[in-house]
CSV table of C-alpha atoms in Angstrom, one decimal:
chain,number,residue,atom,x,y,z
A,848,MET,CA,121.5,34.5,-19.2
A,849,SER,CA,124.5,33.8,-16.9
A,850,PHE,CA,126.9,36.5,-15.6
A,851,VAL,CA,130.1,36.4,-17.6
A,852,THR,CA,133.2,36.3,-15.2
A,853,ARG,CA,136.0,38.6,-16.6
A,854,GLY,CA,138.9,36.7,-18.1
A,855,PHE,CA,137.4,33.2,-17.8
A,856,ARG,CA,137.9,31.1,-20.8
A,857,GLY,CA,137.5,27.6,-19.4
A,858,ARG,CA,139.3,24.5,-20.9
A,859,ARG,CA,137.2,22.8,-23.3
A,860,ARG,CA,137.9,19.2,-24.1
A,861,GLU,CA,139.3,18.6,-27.5
A,862,THR,CA,137.3,15.4,-27.9
A,863,ASP,CA,133.7,15.5,-28.8
A,864,GLU,CA,131.8,13.8,-26.1
A,865,SER,CA,128.7,13.6,-28.2
A,866,GLY,CA,126.4,15.2,-25.7
A,867,ARG,CA,127.4,12.7,-22.9
A,868,VAL,CA,128.3,15.1,-20.2
A,869,PRO,CA,125.1,16.7,-18.5
A,870,PRO,CA,125.0,20.4,-17.8
A,871,GLY,CA,127.2,21.6,-14.9
A,872,GLN,CA,129.3,18.5,-15.1
A,873,TYR,CA,133.0,17.8,-16.2
A,874,ARG,CA,134.5,14.8,-17.2
A,875,THR,CA,137.1,13.0,-15.2
A,876,ASP,CA,139.1,9.9,-15.7
A,877,ASP,CA,139.7,9.3,-12.1
A,878,PHE,CA,137.1,7.7,-10.0
A,879,PRO,CA,136.5,9.8,-6.9
A,880,VAL,CA,135.1,8.5,-3.8
A,881,LEU,CA,132.3,10.1,-1.7
A,882,SER,CA,130.6,8.9,1.3
A,883,ALA,CA,129.2,10.4,4.5
A,884,GLY,CA,130.8,8.1,6.9
A,885,PRO,CA,133.4,5.2,7.4
A,886,THR,CA,133.3,2.4,5.0
A,887,PRO,CA,131.4,-0.7,6.3
A,888,HIS,CA,133.4,-4.0,6.1
A,889,THR,CA,130.7,-6.8,6.2
A,890,PRO,CA,132.1,-10.2,5.9
A,891,LEU,CA,130.7,-12.0,2.9
A,892,ALA,CA,129.4,-14.9,5.2
A,893,GLU,CA,127.2,-12.4,6.9
A,894,TRP,CA,126.1,-10.7,3.7
A,895,SER,CA,122.7,-10.9,2.1
A,896,PHE,CA,120.5,-9.1,-0.2
A,897,THR,CA,116.8,-8.8,0.6
A,898,ILE,CA,113.6,-7.7,-1.2
A,899,ALA,CA,111.1,-6.5,1.6
A,900,SER,CA,107.5,-5.2,1.5
A,901,GLU,CA,106.9,-1.8,2.9
A,902,SER,CA,105.9,-3.2,6.2
A,903,GLY,CA,109.4,-5.0,6.4
A,904,GLU,CA,108.2,-8.5,5.5
A,905,GLU,CA,111.0,-10.4,3.8
A,906,LEU,CA,109.9,-11.3,0.2
A,907,ALA,CA,113.1,-12.7,-1.2
A,908,ARG,CA,116.5,-13.1,0.1
A,909,TRP,CA,119.9,-14.2,-1.5
A,910,SER,CA,123.3,-15.0,0.5
A,911,TRP,CA,126.4,-13.6,-1.2
A,912,GLU,CA,126.9,-17.2,-2.9
A,913,GLU,CA,123.2,-17.2,-4.1
A,914,LEU,CA,123.4,-13.7,-5.6
A,915,ARG,CA,126.5,-14.4,-7.4
A,916,ALA,CA,125.0,-17.7,-8.8
A,917,LEU,CA,122.2,-15.5,-10.6
A,918,PRO,CA,122.5,-14.6,-14.2
A,919,SER,CA,124.8,-11.5,-14.3
A,920,GLU,CA,125.2,-9.0,-16.9
A,921,THR,CA,128.2,-6.7,-17.8
A,922,VAL,CA,127.4,-3.2,-18.8
A,923,THR,CA,129.2,-0.1,-19.9
A,924,VAL,CA,127.7,3.1,-18.9
A,925,ASP,CA,128.4,6.7,-18.1
A,926,ILE,CA,128.0,7.8,-14.3
A,927,HIS,CA,127.3,11.5,-13.1
A,928,CYS,CA,128.0,12.4,-9.5
A,929,VAL,CA,126.1,15.5,-8.0
A,930,THR,CA,129.6,16.9,-7.1
A,931,LYS,CA,130.1,17.8,-10.7
A,932,TRP,CA,132.2,14.9,-12.1
A,933,SER,CA,131.2,12.5,-14.8
A,934,LYS,CA,132.9,9.4,-15.9
A,935,LEU,CA,132.3,8.0,-19.2
A,936,ASP,CA,132.3,4.2,-20.3
A,937,THR,CA,132.5,2.5,-16.9
A,938,THR,CA,132.2,-1.3,-16.9
A,939,TRP,CA,130.2,-3.0,-14.4
A,940,GLU,CA,129.2,-6.6,-13.7
A,941,GLY,CA,126.0,-7.3,-11.6
A,942,ALA,CA,122.8,-8.8,-11.3
A,943,SER,CA,119.9,-6.9,-12.9
A,944,VAL,CA,117.2,-5.8,-10.4
A,945,ASP,CA,114.8,-7.2,-12.8
A,946,THR,CA,116.2,-10.6,-12.0
A,947,LEU,CA,115.8,-9.8,-8.3
A,948,LEU,CA,112.2,-8.7,-8.7
A,949,ALA,CA,111.1,-11.6,-10.9
A,950,GLY,CA,108.3,-13.4,-9.5
A,951,ILE,CA,107.4,-10.8,-6.8
A,952,GLU,CA,103.9,-9.3,-7.4
A,953,THR,CA,103.7,-5.8,-6.0
A,954,ASP,CA,101.6,-2.5,-6.4
A,955,ALA,CA,104.4,-0.5,-5.1
A,956,ALA,CA,105.3,2.7,-7.1
A,957,TYR,CA,108.6,3.3,-5.3
A,958,VAL,CA,111.7,1.5,-3.7
A,959,THR,CA,113.9,2.6,-0.9
A,960,ALA,CA,117.4,1.1,-1.2
A,961,TRP,CA,119.1,0.5,2.2
A,962,SER,CA,122.9,-0.2,2.9
A,963,ASP,CA,125.2,-1.2,5.7
A,964,GLY,CA,126.1,1.8,7.8
A,965,GLY,CA,122.5,3.1,7.6
A,966,TYR,CA,122.2,4.8,4.1
A,967,THR,CA,119.1,5.0,2.4
A,968,THR,CA,118.0,6.4,-1.0
A,969,ASN,CA,114.7,6.4,-2.7
A,970,LEU,CA,113.7,5.9,-6.3
A,971,PRO,CA,110.6,5.2,-8.4
A,972,LEU,CA,110.3,1.6,-9.2
A,973,GLU,CA,110.3,2.3,-12.7
A,974,ASP,CA,113.7,3.6,-12.6
A,975,VAL,CA,115.1,0.3,-11.2
A,976,THR,CA,113.3,-1.9,-13.7
A,977,ASP,CA,113.2,-2.6,-17.6
A,978,GLY,CA,117.2,-2.8,-17.6
A,979,LYS,CA,117.8,0.3,-15.8
A,980,ALA,CA,119.5,-0.9,-12.7
A,981,TRP,CA,121.8,-3.5,-11.2
A,982,VAL,CA,123.2,-4.9,-7.9
A,983,ALA,CA,126.6,-4.4,-9.1
A,984,PHE,CA,129.7,-6.4,-7.4
A,985,GLY,CA,132.4,-6.1,-10.2
A,986,TYR,CA,134.0,-2.9,-11.6
A,987,ASP,CA,136.5,-2.9,-14.5
A,988,GLY,CA,136.9,-6.7,-14.5
A,989,GLU,CA,137.6,-6.8,-10.7
A,990,PRO,CA,135.7,-7.3,-7.4
A,991,LEU,CA,134.1,-3.8,-6.5
A,992,ASP,CA,136.5,-2.1,-3.9
A,993,PRO,CA,135.1,-1.4,-0.5
A,994,GLU,CA,135.4,2.3,-0.9
A,995,HIS,CA,133.4,2.3,-4.1
A,996,GLY,CA,130.7,0.3,-2.5
A,997,GLY,CA,131.8,-3.4,-2.5
A,998,PRO,CA,130.9,-6.1,-1.9
A,999,ALA,CA,127.9,-4.9,-3.9
A,1000,ARG,CA,126.3,-1.5,-4.7
A,1001,LEU,CA,123.2,-0.4,-6.5
A,1002,LEU,CA,124.0,0.8,-10.0
A,1003,VAL,CA,121.4,3.2,-11.5
A,1004,PRO,CA,123.4,5.2,-13.9
A,1005,HIS,CA,120.8,7.4,-15.4
A,1006,LEU,CA,120.3,9.2,-12.0
A,1007,TYR,CA,123.0,11.3,-10.0
A,1008,PHE,CA,125.3,8.7,-8.4
A,1009,TRP,CA,124.1,9.0,-4.9
A,1010,LYS,CA,121.1,7.1,-6.0
A,1011,SER,CA,123.6,4.1,-6.7
A,1012,ALA,CA,123.6,3.2,-3.0
A,1013,LYS,CA,127.1,1.8,-2.0
A,1014,TRP,CA,127.1,-1.3,0.3
A,1015,VAL,CA,123.6,-2.1,-0.6
A,1016,ARG,CA,121.8,-4.8,1.4
A,1017,GLY,CA,118.1,-4.6,0.1
A,1018,LEU,CA,115.3,-2.9,-1.5
A,1019,ARG,CA,112.1,-2.1,0.3
A,1020,LEU,CA,109.0,-1.8,-2.0
A,1021,MET,CA,107.1,1.4,-1.2
A,1022,ASP,CA,103.6,2.9,-2.1
A,1023,ASP,CA,104.9,6.4,-1.6
A,1024,ASP,CA,108.2,8.3,-2.3
A,1025,ASP,CA,110.0,8.3,1.0
A,1026,PRO,CA,113.1,10.7,1.1
A,1027,GLY,CA,116.3,8.8,1.8
A,1028,PHE,CA,119.5,10.0,3.5
A,1029,TRP,CA,120.6,12.7,1.2
A,1030,GLU,CA,117.1,13.5,0.0
A,1031,SER,CA,116.2,14.6,3.6
A,1032,LEU,CA,119.2,16.6,3.7
A,1033,GLY,CA,118.7,19.0,0.6
A,1034,TYR,CA,119.3,16.9,-2.1
A,1035,HIS,CA,116.6,16.3,-5.0
A,1036,LEU,CA,114.2,13.7,-4.6
A,1037,TYR,CA,114.6,12.2,-8.0
A,1038,GLY,CA,117.8,13.5,-9.3
A,1039,ASP,CA,117.9,13.4,-13.1
A,1040,PRO,CA,121.3,14.8,-14.0
A,1041,TRP,CA,120.2,16.0,-17.6
A,1042,ARG,CA,117.6,18.3,-15.9
A,1043,GLU,CA,120.4,19.3,-13.3
A,1044,GLN,CA,118.2,18.2,-10.4
A,1045,ARG,CA,120.9,18.5,-7.8
A,1046,TYR,CA,119.0,20.0,-4.8
A,1047,TRP,CA,115.7,20.8,-3.4
A,1048,GLY,CA,113.6,23.1,-5.7
A,1049,ASP,CA,115.9,22.3,-8.8
B,1039,MET,CA,112.1,12.8,10.6
B,1040,ALA,CA,108.3,12.3,9.6
B,1041,ARG,CA,107.9,11.7,6.0
B,1042,THR,CA,105.1,14.2,5.5
B,1043,ALA,CA,107.2,16.9,7.2
B,1044,VAL,CA,110.2,16.3,4.7
B,1045,LEU,CA,107.6,16.2,1.8
B,1046,GLY,CA,106.1,19.4,2.9
B,1047,ARG,CA,109.4,21.1,3.0
B,1048,LEU,CA,110.3,19.5,-0.3
B,1049,GLY,CA,107.1,20.8,-2.0
B,1050,ALA,CA,107.7,24.3,-0.6
B,1051,ALA,CA,111.5,24.3,-1.4
B,1052,ALA,CA,112.6,27.1,-3.6
B,1053,PRO,CA,115.5,26.4,-5.6
B,1054,ILE,CA,118.9,27.5,-4.1
B,1055,ALA,CA,119.4,30.7,-6.1
B,1056,TRP,CA,122.6,31.5,-8.0
B,1057,ARG,CA,124.0,34.8,-6.4
B,1058,LEU,CA,126.7,37.1,-7.6
B,1059,ALA,CA,129.9,36.9,-5.5
B,1060,GLU,CA,132.4,39.9,-5.6
B,1061,LEU,CA,136.0,39.2,-4.6
B,1062,VAL,CA,136.9,41.6,-1.9
B,1063,GLU,CA,140.2,40.3,-1.2
B,1064,LEU,CA,142.5,37.3,-2.0
B,1065,VAL,CA,144.7,36.1,0.7
B,1066,PRO,CA,147.5,33.8,-0.1
B,1067,GLU,CA,147.6,30.9,2.5
B,1068,THR,CA,150.4,28.7,1.1
B,1069,PRO,CA,152.2,28.6,-2.3
B,1070,ARG,CA,149.3,26.6,-3.8
B,1071,VAL,CA,146.5,27.7,-1.6
B,1072,ALA,CA,144.5,31.0,-1.4
B,1073,SER,CA,141.4,32.2,0.5
B,1074,LEU,CA,138.8,34.2,-1.4
B,1075,LEU,CA,136.9,36.7,0.8
B,1076,LEU,CA,133.7,37.3,-1.0
B,1077,SER,CA,130.7,39.8,-0.8
B,1078,VAL,CA,127.6,38.0,-1.5
B,1079,PRO,CA,124.5,40.2,-1.5
B,1080,GLY,CA,121.5,38.1,-0.2
B,1081,TRP,CA,123.7,35.3,1.4
B,1082,PRO,CA,121.3,33.4,3.5
B,1083,GLY,CA,123.9,32.3,6.1
B,1084,HIS,CA,125.5,28.8,6.6
B,1085,THR,CA,126.6,26.2,9.1
B,1086,ALA,CA,130.3,25.4,9.5
B,1087,GLY,CA,131.2,22.5,7.2
B,1088,GLN,CA,128.8,23.3,4.4
B,1089,HIS,CA,130.0,24.1,0.8
B,1090,VAL,CA,129.0,26.1,-2.3
B,1091,ASP,CA,128.7,25.6,-5.8
B,1092,VAL,CA,130.9,28.0,-8.0
B,1093,ARG,CA,129.8,28.7,-11.7
B,1094,LEU,CA,132.1,30.4,-14.2
B,1095,THR,CA,130.8,31.5,-17.6
B,1096,ALA,CA,133.0,32.5,-20.5
B,1097,GLN,CA,132.2,35.1,-23.0
B,1098,ASP,CA,131.0,32.6,-25.5
B,1099,GLY,CA,128.6,30.9,-22.9
B,1100,TYR,CA,130.9,28.1,-21.9
B,1101,GLN,CA,130.2,27.2,-18.2
B,1102,ALA,CA,132.2,25.3,-15.6
B,1103,GLN,CA,130.9,24.5,-12.0
B,1104,ARG,CA,132.9,23.1,-9.0
B,1105,SER,CA,132.1,22.8,-5.3
B,1106,TYR,CA,134.3,24.5,-2.7
B,1107,SER,CA,134.1,24.3,1.2
B,1108,ILE,CA,133.3,27.4,3.1
B,1109,ALA,CA,136.1,28.4,5.5
B,1110,ALA,CA,134.1,31.1,7.2
B,1111,PRO,CA,132.1,30.4,10.3
B,1112,ALA,CA,128.5,31.1,10.4
B,1113,GLU,CA,129.0,34.6,12.2
B,1114,SER,CA,131.3,35.8,9.0
B,1115,GLU,CA,129.9,38.8,7.1
B,1116,ARG,CA,131.9,37.5,4.2
B,1117,VAL,CA,131.7,34.2,2.4
B,1118,VAL,CA,135.2,32.8,2.6
B,1119,LEU,CA,136.3,30.0,0.2
B,1120,THR,CA,139.9,28.5,0.6
B,1121,VAL,CA,140.9,27.1,-2.7
B,1122,GLU,CA,143.8,24.9,-3.6
B,1123,ARG,CA,145.2,25.3,-7.2
B,1124,LEU,CA,145.1,22.1,-8.9
B,1125,GLU,CA,148.0,21.9,-11.4
B,1126,ASP,CA,145.6,20.5,-14.1
B,1127,GLY,CA,142.5,22.0,-12.9
B,1128,GLU,CA,140.2,24.2,-15.0
B,1129,VAL,CA,138.6,26.3,-12.3
B,1130,SER,CA,141.0,26.5,-9.3
B,1131,PRO,CA,143.9,28.1,-11.2
B,1132,PHE,CA,141.6,30.7,-12.5
B,1133,LEU,CA,140.2,31.5,-8.9
B,1134,VAL,CA,143.6,31.5,-7.3
B,1135,ASP,CA,145.8,33.1,-10.0
B,1136,ASP,CA,143.5,35.2,-12.4
B,1137,LEU,CA,140.7,36.7,-10.2
B,1138,ARG,CA,141.0,40.2,-9.1
B,1139,ALA,CA,139.7,42.3,-6.3
B,1140,GLY,CA,136.1,43.5,-7.7
B,1141,ASP,CA,135.7,40.6,-10.2
B,1142,ARG,CA,132.5,38.7,-9.9
B,1143,PHE,CA,131.1,35.2,-10.4
B,1144,GLU,CA,128.2,33.1,-9.5
B,1145,LEU,CA,127.8,30.8,-6.6
B,1146,ARG,CA,125.0,29.2,-4.8
B,1147,GLY,CA,124.6,27.6,-1.5
B,1148,PRO,CA,124.8,26.7,1.4
B,1149,ILE,CA,124.8,23.0,0.5
B,1150,GLY,CA,125.2,20.0,2.5
B,1151,GLY,CA,123.2,19.2,5.8
B,1152,TYR,CA,125.4,16.3,7.2
B,1153,PHE,CA,129.1,17.2,7.5
B,1154,VAL,CA,128.1,20.3,9.7
B,1155,TRP,CA,128.7,21.3,13.3
B,1156,ASP,CA,127.6,24.2,15.5
B,1157,GLU,CA,127.8,24.8,19.2
B,1158,GLY,CA,124.4,23.0,19.7
B,1159,SER,CA,125.7,19.8,18.1
B,1160,GLY,CA,127.8,19.2,21.3
B,1161,GLY,CA,131.0,17.2,21.3
B,1162,PRO,CA,133.9,16.6,22.2
B,1163,LEU,CA,134.8,17.6,18.7
B,1164,GLN,CA,137.5,15.5,17.1
B,1165,LEU,CA,138.7,16.8,13.8
B,1166,VAL,CA,141.1,15.0,11.4
B,1167,ALA,CA,142.4,16.8,8.4
B,1168,GLY,CA,144.6,15.9,5.4
B,1169,GLY,CA,145.9,18.9,3.4
B,1170,SER,CA,143.3,21.2,2.3
B,1171,GLY,CA,140.7,19.0,3.8
B,1172,VAL,CA,141.3,21.3,6.9
B,1173,VAL,CA,139.1,24.1,5.2
B,1174,PRO,CA,135.6,23.0,6.5
B,1175,LEU,CA,137.1,21.7,9.8
B,1176,MET,CA,138.6,25.3,10.2
B,1177,ALA,CA,135.2,26.9,9.8
B,1178,MET,CA,134.1,24.6,12.7
B,1179,LEU,CA,136.9,25.9,14.8
B,1180,ARG,CA,136.4,29.3,13.9
B,1181,HIS,CA,132.5,29.1,14.9
B,1182,ARG,CA,133.6,27.5,18.1
B,1183,ALA,CA,135.9,30.4,19.0
B,1184,ALA,CA,133.5,33.0,17.7
B,1185,VAL,CA,130.6,31.8,20.0
B,1186,GLY,CA,133.1,31.0,22.9
B,1187,SER,CA,132.2,27.4,22.9
B,1188,ASP,CA,133.7,25.3,25.7
B,1189,VAL,CA,133.1,22.0,23.9
B,1190,PRO,CA,136.5,20.4,23.9
B,1191,ALA,CA,138.0,20.2,20.5
B,1192,THR,CA,141.2,18.5,18.9
B,1193,LEU,CA,142.5,18.8,15.3
B,1194,LEU,CA,145.0,16.4,14.0
B,1195,TYR,CA,146.2,18.0,10.8
B,1196,SER,CA,148.4,16.0,8.3
B,1197,ALA,CA,150.4,18.2,5.9
B,1198,ARG,CA,153.4,17.4,3.6
B,1199,SER,CA,155.6,20.3,4.7
B,1200,PRO,CA,155.5,23.3,7.1
B,1201,GLU,CA,154.9,25.4,4.1
B,1202,GLU,CA,151.8,23.7,3.2
B,1203,VAL,CA,150.0,24.0,6.5
B,1204,ILE,CA,147.0,26.2,5.8
B,1205,TYR,CA,146.0,28.9,8.6
B,1206,ARG,CA,149.1,28.1,10.5
B,1207,GLU,CA,149.2,31.4,12.3
B,1208,GLU,CA,145.5,31.3,13.2
B,1209,LEU,CA,145.7,27.7,14.3
B,1210,ASP,CA,148.6,28.3,16.5
B,1211,ARG,CA,146.8,31.5,18.0
B,1212,LEU,CA,143.7,29.6,18.6
B,1213,GLY,CA,145.5,26.6,20.0
B,1214,GLY,CA,147.7,28.7,22.3
B,1215,GLY,CA,144.7,30.6,23.7
B,1216,ASP,CA,142.6,29.9,26.8
B,1217,GLY,CA,140.1,27.1,26.2
B,1218,GLY,CA,141.4,26.9,22.6
B,1219,PRO,CA,141.3,23.6,20.5
B,1220,GLN,CA,144.3,21.3,21.0
B,1221,VAL,CA,146.0,21.3,17.6
B,1222,VAL,CA,148.5,18.5,16.6
B,1223,TYR,CA,150.3,18.3,13.3
B,1224,THR,CA,151.9,15.7,11.5
B,1225,LEU,CA,154.4,16.6,8.8
B,1226,THR,CA,154.8,13.6,6.3
B,1227,ARG,CA,157.6,14.7,3.9
B,1228,GLU,CA,159.6,17.8,5.2
B,1229,ARG,CA,160.0,19.2,8.6
B,1230,PRO,CA,161.8,22.2,10.1
B,1231,SER,CA,164.9,21.4,12.0
B,1232,GLY,CA,164.4,20.3,15.6
B,1233,TRP,CA,160.7,19.2,14.7
B,1234,THR,CA,159.6,16.9,17.6
B,1235,GLY,CA,156.1,16.4,16.3
B,1236,TYR,CA,154.7,13.4,14.3
B,1237,ASP,CA,156.6,13.0,11.0
B,1238,ARG,CA,154.5,10.2,9.4
B,1239,ARG,CA,151.2,9.5,7.6
B,1240,ILE,CA,148.4,9.1,10.2
B,1241,ASP,CA,147.7,5.5,11.6
B,1242,GLY,CA,145.8,3.9,14.3
B,1243,GLU,CA,148.6,4.5,16.9
B,1244,MET,CA,148.5,8.2,16.2
B,1245,LEU,CA,144.8,8.4,16.4
B,1246,ALA,CA,144.8,6.7,19.7
B,1247,GLU,CA,147.4,8.9,21.1
B,1248,VAL,CA,145.6,12.1,19.9
B,1249,PHE,CA,142.1,11.2,20.4
B,1250,GLY,CA,142.2,8.3,23.0
B,1251,ARG,CA,139.0,6.4,23.7
B,1252,PRO,CA,135.9,8.0,22.5
B,1253,ASP,CA,133.4,10.1,24.8
B,1254,ALA,CA,129.9,8.8,24.0
B,1255,ASP,CA,128.9,12.2,22.8
B,1256,ALA,CA,132.2,12.7,20.7
B,1257,MET,CA,131.6,13.9,17.1
B,1258,ALA,CA,134.3,13.2,14.7
B,1259,PHE,CA,134.7,15.0,11.2
B,1260,VAL,CA,137.4,13.6,8.9
B,1261,CYS,CA,138.2,15.5,5.6
B,1262,GLY,CA,141.0,14.8,3.1
B,1263,PRO,CA,142.1,12.7,0.3
B,1264,THR,CA,140.3,9.3,-0.1
B,1265,ARG,CA,143.2,7.1,1.2
B,1266,PHE,CA,143.7,9.5,4.2
B,1267,VAL,CA,139.9,9.4,5.0
B,1268,GLU,CA,139.8,5.7,4.8
B,1269,VAL,CA,142.7,5.2,7.4
B,1270,ALA,CA,141.3,7.9,9.7
B,1271,ALA,CA,137.6,6.8,9.7
B,1272,ASP,CA,138.5,3.0,10.1
B,1273,GLY,CA,141.1,3.9,12.8
B,1274,LEU,CA,138.4,6.0,14.8
B,1275,VAL,CA,135.9,3.2,14.4
B,1276,ALA,CA,138.6,0.6,15.6
B,1277,LEU,CA,139.3,3.0,18.7
B,1278,GLY,CA,135.5,2.4,19.5
B,1279,TYR,CA,133.9,5.4,18.0
B,1280,ASP,CA,130.3,4.9,16.8
B,1281,PRO,CA,130.4,4.8,13.0
B,1282,SER,CA,127.4,7.0,12.9
B,1283,ARG,CA,129.3,9.8,14.7
B,1284,VAL,CA,132.4,9.8,12.4
B,1285,ARG,CA,131.4,12.0,9.4
B,1286,THR,CA,133.5,12.0,6.3
B,1287,GLU,CA,134.1,14.4,3.3
B,1288,ARG,CA,136.6,13.4,0.7
B,1289,PHE,CA,138.2,15.0,-2.2
B,1290,GLY,CA,140.6,14.0,-5.2
B,1291,PRO,CA,141.1,10.7,-7.1
B,1292,SER,CA,141.0,7.5,-5.6
B,1293,GLY,CA,144.3,6.5,-6.6
B,1294,ARG,CA,142.9,4.2,-9.3
B,1295,SER,CA,143.0,5.8,-12.7
């Protein structure tokens, strides 16, 4: 049982959120920005997205135009940031990771996403397949802002949002789970918001 | 870092425990900002720049969590949080207005291993603060002073008015002392009569004047609202700062509702 703080009542939302806000989160209607360093500004002409093997071999690669020419999906999902905010019913446009991995044979169990600026994050392969993850380039009907990860970011809404790597440039297929940027700095290896897996040991 | 080393630490990692913090004293800093001086038995220590998670529980079990930067240096016996009261906030008005000395609440930490500086990190230390974004940067300046570091340090601090400058007296004292940091203010809305300092939002020209060309070992920390951080971080990169040595922390909405 948690310690009750004298006089704290809190401000419950009047609307029923039908169990959509995970423990320790609060709902916001803003779209806060979090990132560890400056926003990269890679020109689209130099941009590409790569699927690589663990050894770094390039298995597939798309230019910006090629990625945009792939079938795209529009999805409306709830997102949950480890800094406590959750935002409901966010609408994104992007290419499903299933589309990007189609035709690639692999025994990998994990992927590491990498980004402009050096950011990385690790995920089980099964968490980015079967309709669970996208490379998103549109938000709310507009091109994705650079501060929110544009031109494209990974979108994995069922995990804390640091897993949805901004400025994503590729996925590396991995045999083992290799801690990424925040995962090496104290944040949870998996990051399930419903189990409140924020930090090491949670 | 070797993967096996990290996995080893992960495997051995104990959860970051919730601890009971007791308010020893509440120090008003500005009309909207106060510092909470806390006694936290069992506190494991921290590095300047880190934050804590606060969890408040109501009588009926309802809970709310928020994150706050630590203002105290690593050397401090107290955990000090400096909290800005957000008008439509759920937790910050309670902490700033309702909490009394002796009241207790839960917190856990320290959290965050990137936006941190200690003497061993080197420098020069280049700090850019917007509003209450000064809090984690103040922890760095307090640590620098506490250990008598001679790492050159500069703080460029943007506030709306003189009344909204947090830690004004302490910053002036630190800045005026021997080997103290250079402290430069810009006041964007209201200025005292006779003000000769900067009177506008930060821009590339101001960053160039205050920080100049980067030393290869310079470390920059930028904290403030999103727009502010975008301008400051982009501006430092344009001056030649290595993006990997410009670390950012942001708060507040994006401006896009």
